[in-house]
């Protein structure tokens, strides 16, 4: 059974950093696209970043390029999203999702399995 669990969210000041984790069960990371998405209040959900570990590939939304880094640990079946220089507009519920056997992309409708989401709040 495929399951995804997010952790690491919380409250951080502008300019601060936070690392989100997405721990998978029921499958290995190889050959699966793992994406991070977010939904801010009153806005539609948007893609943030994606990783596929075999072969290694990553994708980032323009809004987070240079600030966010996605990595994967196959042994721990966990994907990390390191978020630096956070801004108030990064405040949202962050979700991880997987599109089995797919290349890396941020097409939300193509992702089959989703975590429950975790809150990230950037505020002073």
PDB file of C-alpha atoms in Angstrom:
ATOM      1  CA  UNK A   1       0.000   0.000   0.000  1.00  0.00           C
ATOM      2  CA  UNK A   2       1.484   3.306  -1.082  1.00  0.00           C
ATOM      3  CA  UNK A   3       1.651   5.913   1.670  1.00  0.00           C
ATOM      4  CA  UNK A   4       3.353   9.281   1.984  1.00  0.00           C
ATOM      5  CA  UNK A   5       3.854  11.175   5.240  1.00  0.00           C
ATOM      6  CA  UNK A   6       5.107  14.744   5.451  1.00  0.00           C
ATOM      7  CA  UNK A   7       6.980  16.156   8.433  1.00  0.00           C
ATOM      8  CA  UNK A   8       9.119  19.142   9.396  1.00  0.00           C
ATOM      9  CA  UNK A   9       6.682  21.986   8.932  1.00  0.00           C
ATOM     10  CA  UNK A  10       6.181  24.860  11.330  1.00  0.00           C
ATOM     11  CA  UNK A  11       6.598  28.568  11.900  1.00  0.00           C
ATOM     12  CA  UNK A  12       9.718  30.369  10.682  1.00  0.00           C
ATOM     13  CA  UNK A  13      10.709  33.996  10.320  1.00  0.00           C
ATOM     14  CA  UNK A  14      11.267  35.598   6.908  1.00  0.00           C
ATOM     15  CA  UNK A  15      14.741  34.794   5.676  1.00  0.00           C
ATOM     16  CA  UNK A  16      14.847  31.618   7.726  1.00  0.00           C
ATOM     17  CA  UNK A  17      15.145  27.987   6.688  1.00  0.00           C
ATOM     18  CA  UNK A  18      13.110  24.841   7.078  1.00  0.00           C
ATOM     19  CA  UNK A  19      13.468  21.275   5.829  1.00  0.00           C
ATOM     20  CA  UNK A  20      10.433  19.204   4.947  1.00  0.00           C
ATOM     21  CA  UNK A  21      10.572  15.410   4.775  1.00  0.00           C
ATOM     22  CA  UNK A  22       8.357  13.078   2.803  1.00  0.00           C
ATOM     23  CA  UNK A  23       8.655   9.473   3.958  1.00  0.00           C
ATOM     24  CA  UNK A  24       7.311   6.851   1.591  1.00  0.00           C
ATOM     25  CA  UNK A  25       6.113   3.329   2.327  1.00  0.00           C
ATOM     26  CA  UNK A  26       4.887   0.603   0.057  1.00  0.00           C
ATOM     27  CA  UNK A  27       7.390   1.367  -2.684  1.00  0.00           C
ATOM     28  CA  UNK A  28      10.977   2.393  -3.314  1.00  0.00           C
ATOM     29  CA  UNK A  29      11.951   5.773  -4.671  1.00  0.00           C
ATOM     30  CA  UNK A  30      13.624   4.373  -7.770  1.00  0.00           C
ATOM     31  CA  UNK A  31      11.691   5.110 -10.942  1.00  0.00           C
ATOM     32  CA  UNK A  32       8.982   7.074  -9.114  1.00  0.00           C
ATOM     33  CA  UNK A  33       8.508  10.813  -9.467  1.00  0.00           C
ATOM     34  CA  UNK A  34       8.114  12.446  -6.059  1.00  0.00           C
ATOM     35  CA  UNK A  35       6.699  15.938  -6.144  1.00  0.00           C
ATOM     36  CA  UNK A  36       6.155  18.697  -3.628  1.00  0.00           C
ATOM     37  CA  UNK A  37       3.110  20.917  -4.050  1.00  0.00           C
ATOM     38  CA  UNK A  38       1.692  23.716  -1.938  1.00  0.00           C
ATOM     39  CA  UNK A  39      -1.606  25.488  -1.443  1.00  0.00           C
ATOM     40  CA  UNK A  40      -1.858  28.924   0.094  1.00  0.00           C
ATOM     41  CA  UNK A  41      -5.123  30.214   1.566  1.00  0.00           C
ATOM     42  CA  UNK A  42      -7.504  31.268  -1.186  1.00  0.00           C
ATOM     43  CA  UNK A  43      -5.211  30.026  -3.938  1.00  0.00           C
ATOM     44  CA  UNK A  44      -4.985  26.962  -6.118  1.00  0.00           C
ATOM     45  CA  UNK A  45      -2.455  24.260  -5.381  1.00  0.00           C
ATOM     46  CA  UNK A  46       0.796  24.724  -7.279  1.00  0.00           C
ATOM     47  CA  UNK A  47       3.822  22.592  -8.014  1.00  0.00           C
ATOM     48  CA  UNK A  48       7.016  23.414  -6.142  1.00  0.00           C
ATOM     49  CA  UNK A  49       9.602  20.770  -6.968  1.00  0.00           C
ATOM     50  CA  UNK A  50      10.041  17.197  -8.143  1.00  0.00           C
ATOM     51  CA  UNK A  51      12.711  14.521  -7.967  1.00  0.00           C
ATOM     52  CA  UNK A  52      13.258  11.180  -9.539  1.00  0.00           C
ATOM     53  CA  UNK A  53      16.308   9.363  -8.189  1.00  0.00           C
ATOM     54  CA  UNK A  54      16.822   6.856 -11.002  1.00  0.00           C
ATOM     55  CA  UNK A  55      17.882   8.328 -13.288  1.00  0.00           C
ATOM     56  CA  UNK A  56      18.539  11.412 -11.213  1.00  0.00           C
ATOM     57  CA  UNK A  57      16.478  14.412 -12.271  1.00  0.00           C
ATOM     58  CA  UNK A  58      14.936  17.409 -10.541  1.00  0.00           C
ATOM     59  CA  UNK A  59      12.459  20.132 -11.440  1.00  0.00           C
ATOM     60  CA  UNK A  60      11.799  23.442  -9.667  1.00  0.00           C
ATOM     61  CA  UNK A  61       9.109  26.077 -10.013  1.00  0.00           C
ATOM     62  CA  UNK A  62      10.521  29.483 -10.961  1.00  0.00           C
ATOM     63  CA  UNK A  63       9.293  30.939  -7.675  1.00  0.00           C
ATOM     64  CA  UNK A  64      11.617  28.710  -5.620  1.00  0.00           C
ATOM     65  CA  UNK A  65      14.658  28.280  -7.870  1.00  0.00           C
ATOM     66  CA  UNK A  66      17.843  29.146  -6.030  1.00  0.00           C
ATOM     67  CA  UNK A  67      16.104  28.950  -2.637  1.00  0.00           C
ATOM     68  CA  UNK A  68      14.754  25.395  -2.410  1.00  0.00           C
ATOM     69  CA  UNK A  69      16.685  22.152  -2.896  1.00  0.00           C
ATOM     70  CA  UNK A  70      15.112  18.715  -3.283  1.00  0.00           C
ATOM     71  CA  UNK A  71      17.027  15.535  -2.485  1.00  0.00           C
ATOM     72  CA  UNK A  72      16.192  11.878  -2.066  1.00  0.00           C
ATOM     73  CA  UNK A  73      17.523   9.114   0.172  1.00  0.00           C
ATOM     74  CA  UNK A  74      16.660   5.771  -1.367  1.00  0.00           C
ATOM     75  CA  UNK A  75      17.758   3.801   1.696  1.00  0.00           C
ATOM     76  CA  UNK A  76      15.396   5.780   3.909  1.00  0.00           C
ATOM     77  CA  UNK A  77      12.722   6.103   1.193  1.00  0.00           C
ATOM     78  CA  UNK A  78      12.576   9.765   2.126  1.00  0.00           C
ATOM     79  CA  UNK A  79      12.592  12.913   0.026  1.00  0.00           C
ATOM     80  CA  UNK A  80      13.700  16.198   1.552  1.00  0.00           C
ATOM     81  CA  UNK A  81      12.841  19.740   0.583  1.00  0.00           C
ATOM     82  CA  UNK A  82      15.392  22.175   1.983  1.00  0.00           C
ATOM     83  CA  UNK A  83      13.845  25.652   1.959  1.00  0.00           C
ATOM     84  CA  UNK A  84      16.122  28.662   2.450  1.00  0.00           C
ATOM     85  CA  UNK A  85      15.505  32.406   2.447  1.00  0.00           C
ATOM     86  CA  UNK A  86      11.833  31.815   3.115  1.00  0.00           C
ATOM     87  CA  UNK A  87       9.346  34.555   2.298  1.00  0.00           C
ATOM     88  CA  UNK A  88       5.840  35.231   3.627  1.00  0.00           C
ATOM     89  CA  UNK A  89       4.483  34.183   0.229  1.00  0.00           C
ATOM     90  CA  UNK A  90       5.888  30.692   0.851  1.00  0.00           C
ATOM     91  CA  UNK A  91       3.249  30.248   3.555  1.00  0.00           C
ATOM     92  CA  UNK A  92       1.063  27.314   2.550  1.00  0.00           C
ATOM     93  CA  UNK A  93       0.134  23.722   3.226  1.00  0.00           C
ATOM     94  CA  UNK A  94       2.819  21.606   1.583  1.00  0.00           C
ATOM     95  CA  UNK A  95       1.989  18.207   0.115  1.00  0.00           C
ATOM     96  CA  UNK A  96       4.171  15.464  -1.266  1.00  0.00           C
ATOM     97  CA  UNK A  97       2.863  13.150  -3.943  1.00  0.00           C
ATOM     98  CA  UNK A  98       4.063  10.403  -6.239  1.00  0.00           C
ATOM     99  CA  UNK A  99       3.508   9.546  -9.880  1.00  0.00           C
ATOM    100  CA  UNK A 100       4.681   5.927 -10.202  1.00  0.00           C
ATOM    101  CA  UNK A 101       7.073   5.020 -13.013  1.00  0.00           C
ATOM    102  CA  UNK A 102       7.010   8.560 -14.368  1.00  0.00           C
ATOM    103  CA  UNK A 103       9.581  11.126 -15.392  1.00  0.00           C
ATOM    104  CA  UNK A 104       9.889  14.166 -13.122  1.00  0.00           C
ATOM    105  CA  UNK A 105       7.224  16.829 -13.637  1.00  0.00           C
ATOM    106  CA  UNK A 106       4.848  19.206 -11.825  1.00  0.00           C
ATOM    107  CA  UNK A 107       1.602  18.206 -13.521  1.00  0.00           C
ATOM    108  CA  UNK A 108      -0.600  17.891 -10.468  1.00  0.00           C
ATOM    109  CA  UNK A 109      -3.358  15.848 -12.098  1.00  0.00           C
ATOM    110  CA  UNK A 110      -0.876  13.114 -13.029  1.00  0.00           C
ATOM    111  CA  UNK A 111       0.083  12.361  -9.427  1.00  0.00           C
ATOM    112  CA  UNK A 112      -1.760   9.341  -8.055  1.00  0.00           C
ATOM    113  CA  UNK A 113      -0.876   9.260  -4.369  1.00  0.00           C
ATOM    114  CA  UNK A 114      -0.795  12.160  -1.913  1.00  0.00           C
ATOM    115  CA  UNK A 115       0.194  12.823   1.652  1.00  0.00           C
ATOM    116  CA  UNK A 116      -2.098  14.697   3.989  1.00  0.00           C
ATOM    117  CA  UNK A 117      -0.067  17.880   3.906  1.00  0.00           C
ATOM    118  CA  UNK A 118       1.807  19.942   6.463  1.00  0.00           C
ATOM    119  CA  UNK A 119       1.605  23.619   7.350  1.00  0.00           C
ATOM    120  CA  UNK A 120       4.499  25.998   6.723  1.00  0.00           C
ATOM    121  CA  UNK A 121       4.069  29.538   8.002  1.00  0.00           C
ATOM    122  CA  UNK A 122       6.580  32.302   7.290  1.00  0.00           C
ATOM    123  CA  UNK A 123       5.924  35.269   9.523  1.00  0.00           C
ATOM    124  CA  UNK A 124       7.659  37.643  11.887  1.00  0.00           C
TER     125      UNK A 124
END
